[in-house]
Amino acid sequence: MSAQHGSRGDAEPRRGRDDTRRDRVGGDGRERNGAARSNVARSEGARSGRGPQRGVQPARRVAFDVLRAVSDADAYANLLLPSAIAEAGLGPQDAALATELTYGTLRRRGTYDAVIAAAADRSTDEIDPAVLDALRLAAHQLLATRVASHAAVNESVNLIAATQGRGAAGFANAVLRRIARETPGRWQERIEESARSDDERLALRTAHPVWVIRALRRALAAEGRVDELDALLDADNASPEVTLVALPGLAPVGDPRRPYAATAYGSPGGDPHRVVAESGGTVRVQDEGSQLVALALAEAAPIRAGERWLDLCAGPGGKTALLAAVAHQHGVRVEANEVVPTRARLVRNALRAVPGDVVVHEEDGRVLAAQNPGVFDRILVDAPCTGLGALRRRPEARWRKTPADVAELVPLQVELLSGAVDALAPGGIVAYATCSPHLAETTGVVQEVLRTRDDLTELDATAVLAQIAESPIDLASDGTGRVQLWPHRHGTDAMFLALLQRQSGHERPTTTDDQGD
């Protein structure tokens, strides 16, 4: 994964795109490279009165602009949408509509593409990308919402006319009217009739690529729970609840008797974002699975004052902040590393609410580990991964990733984990985590590192989580003590966790920093 070592899975290298074709249906004869730039230009032109404009509803315009950025600039909707809503000045009702349209369209893109191809009688590869995104947005309204058909068609045609021209609008109008003539159920039957296998039918029904379905099935089968596949696929297509974390010892909310409780702290007023804003950064949005992973490292063994901790792949910094808050209570020094400068800035921002000076490095994680042999007492390796465990939150990832990404990431994951072990002091603990249940990225990585080393003991991560959680957690056990969380079973992202301890066999090197403690 070339330059992204030490970064998270959402910073994967860009793959080339075929943007040179000029004969896509619905296009205006221009190449559409640099979608992020051209979208902004078109949006600014429309809002300032330049170019054709037929009264496109702001919520739909925001959703369309985000879809364009996701398609052509590899943007992530969960990062872009909030700022787009704020910049457009949308009220609560329009913001909710923009959110539903954006995420709903992204989740079921594969299914909608099959419907569009059937209605247009041509492959979606032959449709101009911007027109295709608008058609996807319209298909979601026609097939999965209560928006009146005439409103969905007219608004979408106006949107395409305003951004792509009247010729493209005519093509879109014909396609959308064909879609509107039949019920969602009939369209589902039609596209499933073309499936070549049961897995393809399931893929069209649940809007997951076939390879993802098979990977999830294998992961569940490893637990003896393959019968939960349908529930998992449904959970991937459901909007996740907003969960909060209260930084231990710093936040004004939470149970003081359980300062490390890994549950989502509720918002009494029903507005979690208000609680976050009023907390000064000591309360923040964070998936409960991410909380559990960070807290498991902190709780894996008694904490001694003077320990040194490292978050090796820290961006965007949520887990770093949680670890730093715990560390502050115990006199522990924390460092973080993030190779991508923009994400390193996010880590620093996340740490503003935590007292103390947390050094944030911008280094290849493997290089940083090699430069610090035997130094750290605890290391979190939240490794770059495919992100298949967060499809509820980042639905576009299912269409962006391929099996080739797994083959590319696994060697990096092995190197990061092995390097982290080298950076551990004797008796030190590393937590290996991924937001993916893919067996190659989880158990496969851990087993490979254990196979090549004789200085590691695997700890029982399931027992550690049982001590942290406020209520029992239904964890399947394979005898290794590794943890796999699931959205359908636990209400979290599908986080994986393994805890490895380096055996004592040599003295920890003395450094200048240690002498000053």
XYZ file of C-alpha atoms in Angstrom:
517
model
C 0.000 0.000 0.000
C 2.835 2.345 -0.847
C 2.579 5.689 0.936
C -0.259 4.933 3.301
C 1.551 2.834 5.891
C 0.427 3.692 9.380
C -2.794 5.169 8.075
C -6.312 3.814 8.370
C -8.208 1.863 5.744
C -9.927 4.935 4.308
C -6.667 6.219 2.839
C -6.156 3.490 0.295
C -4.380 4.328 -2.969
C -6.545 5.615 -5.784
C -7.209 3.204 -8.597
C -7.279 4.466 -12.129
C -10.597 5.338 -13.698
C -11.691 5.181 -17.325
C -12.609 8.840 -17.760
C -11.548 9.184 -21.374
C -14.723 8.022 -23.085
C -16.738 10.706 -24.879
C -19.619 8.545 -26.034
C -21.402 7.953 -22.743
C -25.158 8.294 -23.040
C -26.501 11.396 -21.357
C -23.211 13.266 -21.571
C -22.542 16.539 -23.295
C -19.382 15.488 -25.124
C -16.950 16.736 -22.455
C -14.569 14.610 -20.449
C -15.356 14.553 -16.750
C -12.019 14.290 -15.027
C -11.646 15.937 -11.649
C -15.252 15.536 -10.530
C -14.701 17.234 -7.210
C -13.494 20.375 -8.959
C -16.152 20.334 -11.681
C -18.945 19.627 -9.181
C -17.951 22.592 -7.098
C -17.855 24.765 -10.188
C -21.273 23.601 -11.342
C -22.726 24.019 -7.854
C -21.339 27.522 -7.488
C -22.565 28.437 -10.955
C -26.076 27.193 -10.255
C -26.299 28.962 -6.897
C -25.058 32.237 -8.336
C -27.467 32.161 -11.236
C -25.041 31.121 -13.970
C -26.142 28.350 -16.307
C -29.552 26.621 -16.549
C -31.407 26.312 -13.267
C -34.959 25.062 -12.780
C -35.511 25.258 -9.052
C -33.711 22.177 -7.770
C -34.603 21.471 -4.148
C -31.550 22.224 -1.922
C -31.634 18.843 -0.152
C -31.487 16.973 -3.452
C -28.746 19.260 -4.713
C -26.632 18.584 -1.606
C -27.152 14.831 -1.964
C -26.184 14.960 -5.631
C -23.032 16.976 -4.976
C -21.933 14.498 -2.300
C -22.616 11.553 -4.597
C -20.496 13.183 -7.292
C -17.598 13.685 -4.883
C -17.855 10.068 -3.726
C -17.884 8.770 -7.300
C -15.188 10.892 -8.856
C -12.983 12.073 -5.978
C -13.098 9.001 -3.695
C -14.612 11.182 -0.966
C -16.346 9.655 2.033
C -19.944 10.703 2.530
C -19.810 10.627 6.324
C -17.009 13.210 6.250
C -18.362 15.391 3.440
C -22.114 15.427 4.035
C -22.199 17.335 7.377
C -20.166 20.215 5.959
C -22.221 20.235 2.752
C -25.431 20.476 4.775
C -23.997 23.306 6.873
C -22.734 25.230 3.838
C -26.136 24.946 2.173
C -27.849 26.200 5.330
C -30.356 23.344 5.371
C -32.921 23.244 8.136
C -33.586 20.054 10.122
C -36.172 18.657 7.699
C -34.101 19.255 4.584
C -30.954 18.017 6.343
C -32.739 14.772 7.194
C -33.875 14.406 3.577
C -30.378 15.056 2.229
C -28.974 12.476 4.630
C -31.531 9.821 3.689
C -31.084 10.445 -0.024
C -27.292 10.317 0.175
C -26.882 7.245 2.343
C -29.829 5.378 0.868
C -28.510 5.860 -2.650
C -24.987 4.819 -1.704
C -26.110 1.700 0.184
C -28.171 0.258 -2.623
C -26.139 1.518 -5.565
C -25.545 -1.932 -7.025
C -29.255 -2.758 -7.014
C -30.172 0.611 -8.507
C -27.558 0.212 -11.227
C -29.162 -3.070 -12.251
C -32.575 -1.379 -12.453
C -31.207 1.593 -14.383
C -29.427 -0.679 -16.856
C -32.639 -2.591 -17.466
C -34.716 0.569 -17.872
C -32.135 2.214 -20.139
C -31.485 -1.012 -22.059
C -27.734 -0.468 -21.816
C -24.884 -0.940 -19.361
C -24.375 1.778 -16.783
C -20.778 2.002 -18.080
C -22.259 3.670 -21.162
C -24.018 6.390 -19.145
C -22.267 9.635 -18.299
C -21.089 9.382 -14.640
C -22.827 12.560 -13.478
C -26.084 11.556 -15.145
C -25.743 8.094 -13.640
C -25.403 9.511 -10.122
C -28.543 11.594 -10.649
C -30.382 8.506 -11.923
C -29.270 6.556 -8.858
C -30.559 9.328 -6.640
C -33.886 9.263 -8.470
C -34.095 5.466 -8.383
C -33.731 5.525 -4.608
C -36.651 7.954 -4.345
C -38.795 5.906 -6.711
C -38.025 2.467 -5.270
C -37.337 2.973 -1.578
C -39.018 6.143 -0.296
C -42.473 7.666 -0.042
C -41.577 10.497 -2.388
C -44.301 10.814 -5.021
C -43.197 9.413 -8.370
C -43.934 12.588 -10.304
C -41.948 14.656 -7.798
C -38.979 12.278 -7.903
C -38.936 12.295 -11.710
C -39.441 16.037 -12.151
C -36.922 17.063 -9.496
C -34.337 14.686 -10.907
C -34.855 15.849 -14.486
C -34.530 19.463 -13.333
C -31.345 18.566 -11.491
C -29.817 16.980 -14.572
C -30.929 19.868 -16.771
C -29.314 22.336 -14.367
C -26.024 20.484 -14.176
C -25.676 18.502 -17.414
C -27.891 20.163 -20.010
C -31.227 19.544 -21.692
C -30.058 16.634 -23.839
C -29.042 14.655 -20.791
C -32.291 15.623 -19.080
C -34.318 14.155 -21.939
C -32.507 10.849 -21.692
C -32.959 10.759 -17.899
C -36.643 11.608 -18.202
C -37.245 8.597 -20.460
C -35.349 6.218 -18.153
C -37.054 7.432 -14.986
C -40.520 7.237 -16.455
C -39.863 3.598 -17.355
C -38.750 2.900 -13.787
C -41.828 4.669 -12.384
C -44.199 2.491 -14.423
C -43.464 -0.642 -12.394
C -43.519 -1.374 -8.674
C -40.338 -1.798 -6.628
C -41.242 -5.445 -6.119
C -41.555 -6.082 -9.825
C -38.223 -4.393 -10.515
C -36.590 -6.578 -7.887
C -38.034 -9.672 -9.542
C -36.820 -8.531 -12.949
C -33.221 -7.923 -11.968
C -33.027 -11.117 -9.914
C -34.201 -13.113 -12.933
C -30.905 -12.239 -14.603
C -28.774 -13.532 -11.714
C -26.449 -16.406 -12.546
C -26.232 -17.830 -9.019
C -27.863 -17.718 -5.609
C -25.127 -15.389 -4.403
C -25.788 -12.993 -7.279
C -29.486 -12.973 -6.407
C -28.602 -12.275 -2.775
C -26.247 -9.527 -3.900
C -29.002 -7.818 -5.888
C -31.489 -8.237 -3.066
C -29.211 -6.911 -0.305
C -27.023 -4.503 -2.306
C -23.694 -6.130 -1.426
C -21.067 -7.242 -3.949
C -20.838 -11.016 -4.257
C -17.265 -11.125 -2.976
C -18.273 -9.228 0.178
C -21.165 -11.596 0.816
C -18.853 -14.588 0.539
C -16.260 -13.015 2.842
C -18.902 -12.244 5.475
C -20.317 -15.768 5.176
C -16.876 -17.281 5.785
C -16.309 -15.075 8.821
C -19.644 -16.088 10.336
C -19.023 -19.747 9.478
C -15.776 -19.596 11.444
C -17.947 -18.869 14.490
C -20.503 -21.541 13.609
C -23.114 -18.849 12.956
C -23.493 -18.755 9.202
C -27.251 -18.670 9.712
C -26.862 -15.021 10.793
C -25.806 -13.853 7.325
C -29.179 -12.393 6.356
C -29.368 -10.475 9.633
C -25.862 -9.126 9.078
C -26.613 -7.965 5.537
C -29.785 -6.262 6.770
C -27.830 -4.539 9.541
C -25.328 -3.224 7.005
C -28.202 -1.454 5.265
C -29.640 0.125 8.403
C -28.665 3.560 9.667
C -26.511 3.215 12.801
C -27.559 4.914 15.988
C -25.436 7.832 17.120
C -23.356 6.703 20.089
C -21.231 8.879 22.331
C -18.108 8.371 24.394
C -17.373 10.372 27.530
C -13.636 10.769 28.022
C -12.814 9.238 31.425
C -12.098 11.814 34.120
C -12.838 14.722 31.782
C -16.434 14.550 30.589
C -19.338 15.954 32.602
C -21.479 12.892 31.833
C -21.150 9.206 32.395
C -21.263 6.914 35.384
C -18.493 7.899 37.845
C -18.572 4.376 39.262
C -17.686 3.003 35.826
C -15.364 5.634 34.352
C -14.237 3.263 31.613
C -17.678 1.883 30.794
C -17.651 1.045 27.109
C -21.275 1.851 26.475
C -22.706 4.684 24.452
C -23.576 7.476 26.832
C -27.058 8.649 26.067
C -28.192 12.178 25.414
C -30.968 13.127 27.873
C -32.256 15.868 25.617
C -32.370 13.634 22.568
C -29.782 15.745 20.744
C -26.367 14.096 20.988
C -24.758 16.779 18.857
C -25.776 19.428 21.378
C -24.142 17.410 24.144
C -20.977 17.103 22.058
C -20.901 20.825 21.315
C -21.409 21.798 24.946
C -18.789 19.387 26.281
C -15.779 21.175 24.866
C -14.586 17.980 23.219
C -14.782 15.731 26.265
C -17.869 14.024 24.836
C -17.764 12.909 21.233
C -19.405 10.623 18.734
C -17.696 7.236 18.629
C -18.894 3.779 17.760
C -19.101 1.519 20.773
C -16.907 -1.075 19.093
C -14.123 1.468 18.748
C -14.490 2.329 22.408
C -14.195 -1.320 23.384
C -11.037 -1.843 21.344
C -9.229 1.098 22.907
C -10.377 0.346 26.435
C -9.424 -3.323 26.099
C -5.802 -2.309 25.612
C -5.968 -0.078 28.677
C -7.616 -2.773 30.787
C -5.590 -5.766 29.563
C -3.208 -5.490 32.549
C -2.834 -3.232 35.598
C -1.501 0.183 34.609
C 1.780 1.353 36.126
C 2.733 5.029 36.348
C 5.434 5.886 33.852
C 4.298 3.513 31.120
C 4.597 4.591 27.483
C 1.746 3.932 25.088
C 1.579 4.293 21.309
C -1.314 4.491 18.889
C 0.538 3.402 15.763
C -2.184 4.075 13.143
C -4.008 6.875 14.887
C -6.062 8.803 12.335
C -8.570 10.293 12.822
C -7.834 10.186 16.552
C -10.917 9.005 18.407
C -9.231 5.997 19.984
C -6.110 8.071 20.672
C -8.132 10.587 22.671
C -9.813 7.851 24.689
C -6.476 6.194 25.468
C -4.932 9.552 26.331
C -7.742 10.335 28.782
C -7.216 7.013 30.557
C -3.455 7.510 30.489
C -3.769 10.977 32.033
C -5.405 9.456 35.098
C -2.501 7.065 35.625
C 0.571 9.135 34.836
C 1.155 7.407 31.505
C 2.812 8.984 28.471
C 1.028 8.590 25.133
C 2.308 9.032 21.599
C 0.435 8.743 18.326
C 1.418 8.207 14.712
C -0.398 8.982 11.480
C 1.393 9.076 8.142
C -1.157 11.189 6.250
C -0.694 14.860 7.230
C -4.371 15.777 6.927
C -5.320 12.894 9.189
C -2.508 13.742 11.600
C -4.150 17.148 11.989
C -7.406 15.389 12.850
C -5.558 13.446 15.556
C -4.178 16.654 17.044
C -7.648 18.200 16.975
C -9.105 15.155 18.718
C -6.540 15.520 21.504
C -7.255 19.166 22.292
C -9.631 18.304 25.109
C -7.118 15.995 26.828
C -4.585 17.532 29.247
C -0.932 16.831 28.664
C 1.301 16.767 25.641
C 0.659 13.860 23.285
C 3.299 13.752 20.569
C 1.812 13.029 17.141
C 4.327 11.629 14.652
C 3.830 11.661 10.892
C 5.745 8.564 9.900
C 5.397 5.237 8.165
C 4.209 3.067 11.036
C 6.750 0.371 10.284
C 9.607 2.858 10.265
C 8.521 4.409 13.563
C 8.299 0.975 15.174
C 11.749 0.024 13.892
C 13.177 3.244 15.319
C 11.866 2.444 18.798
C 12.742 -1.184 19.666
C 11.611 -2.354 23.084
C 10.275 1.072 24.085
C 6.482 0.950 24.513
C 4.430 -0.838 27.149
C 1.191 -0.822 25.144
C 0.620 -0.313 21.436
C -2.635 -0.062 19.522
C -2.415 -1.197 15.905
C -5.738 -0.160 14.410
C -4.510 -1.277 11.032
C -5.435 0.007 7.567
C -8.131 -2.341 6.275
C -10.954 -2.703 3.789
C -13.469 -1.224 6.233
C -16.004 -3.977 5.557
C -17.033 -3.785 9.198
C -18.316 -0.210 8.860
C -20.607 -0.528 5.851
C -23.456 0.975 7.884
C -21.396 4.113 8.310
C -19.500 4.129 5.006
C -21.825 2.397 2.547
C -19.760 3.438 -0.463
C -16.883 1.226 0.720
C -18.700 -1.905 -0.474
C -18.600 -0.646 -4.074
C -15.123 0.879 -3.826
C -13.234 -2.130 -2.465
C -12.263 -5.302 -4.319
C -10.552 -8.565 -3.373
C -7.344 -7.009 -4.725
C -7.446 -4.545 -1.832
C -7.342 -7.428 0.636
C -4.308 -8.933 -1.072
C -2.609 -5.550 -0.964
C -3.447 -4.765 2.653
C -2.639 -8.066 4.355
C 1.162 -7.849 3.954
C 1.060 -4.312 5.339
C -1.056 -5.436 8.278
C 1.397 -8.237 9.055
C 4.350 -5.853 8.869
C 2.673 -3.275 11.107
C 1.771 -5.846 13.746
C 5.186 -7.495 13.655
C 6.871 -4.110 13.869
C 4.716 -3.149 16.821
C 5.785 -6.308 18.646
C 9.428 -5.307 18.139
C 8.626 -1.893 19.643
C 7.141 -3.477 22.784
C 9.049 -3.564 26.031
C 9.283 -7.009 27.665
C 5.854 -7.813 29.046
C 4.295 -5.161 26.801
C 0.923 -5.665 25.111
C -0.196 -4.919 21.578
C -3.841 -4.693 20.568
C -4.365 -5.581 16.925
C -7.659 -4.243 15.597
C -9.381 -3.859 12.255
C -12.773 -2.539 11.265
C -13.193 -5.579 9.069
C -14.350 -9.145 9.746
C -12.569 -10.519 6.672
C -10.640 -13.557 7.920
C -7.519 -12.680 5.933
C -7.335 -9.280 7.639
C -8.094 -10.553 11.123
C -7.272 -14.065 12.264
C -5.031 -14.644 9.268
C -2.780 -11.706 10.174
C -2.548 -12.696 13.830
C -1.758 -16.306 12.983
C 0.952 -15.271 10.535
C 2.679 -13.104 13.140
C 2.387 -15.823 15.792
C 3.788 -18.357 13.324
C 6.937 -16.325 12.729
C 7.686 -15.404 16.346
C 8.368 -17.297 19.541
C 8.211 -14.333 21.937
C 4.440 -13.805 22.029
C 1.584 -14.992 24.218
C -2.000 -14.390 23.140
C -4.225 -12.982 25.871
C -7.940 -13.632 26.247
C -9.501 -10.512 24.754
C -13.014 -11.890 25.305
C -12.392 -11.969 29.060
C -11.078 -8.407 29.011
C -14.166 -7.151 27.179
C -16.427 -9.009 29.570
C -14.878 -7.039 32.433
C -15.267 -3.703 30.641
C -18.804 -3.952 29.323
C -21.773 -2.941 31.440
C -23.862 -5.844 30.132
C -23.011 -9.339 28.860
C -21.651 -9.527 25.316
C -22.543 -12.486 23.124
C -19.105 -13.374 21.752
C -18.494 -16.534 19.787
C -15.427 -18.384 21.058
C -12.961 -20.315 18.923
C -10.610 -20.979 21.807
C -8.146 -18.224 20.878
C -9.690 -15.448 22.948
C -10.011 -13.166 19.900
C -13.008 -10.876 19.598
C -15.211 -10.249 16.579
C -18.000 -7.734 17.076
C -20.958 -7.543 14.688
C -23.542 -4.869 13.829
C -26.439 -7.321 13.810
C -25.485 -8.948 17.101
C -23.850 -6.188 19.109
C -25.049 -2.973 17.467
C -21.448 -1.955 16.758
C -19.227 -1.836 13.741
C -17.678 -5.224 12.982
C -14.470 -4.576 14.912
C -11.909 -7.339 15.380
C -9.543 -7.450 18.351
C -6.624 -9.621 19.403
C -4.301 -8.979 22.364
C -0.691 -10.182 22.203
C 1.868 -9.913 25.007
C 5.606 -9.947 24.444
C 7.368 -12.354 26.737
C 10.106 -11.080 29.047
C 13.451 -12.192 27.677
C 15.679 -9.175 27.612
C 16.059 -5.867 29.368
C 14.275 -2.794 28.115
C 16.722 -0.314 26.565
C 17.395 2.774 28.677
C 16.753 6.044 26.842
C 17.410 9.650 27.706
C 13.690 10.201 28.145
C 13.472 7.356 30.653
C 16.243 8.888 32.740
C 14.246 12.065 33.128
C 11.098 10.351 34.453
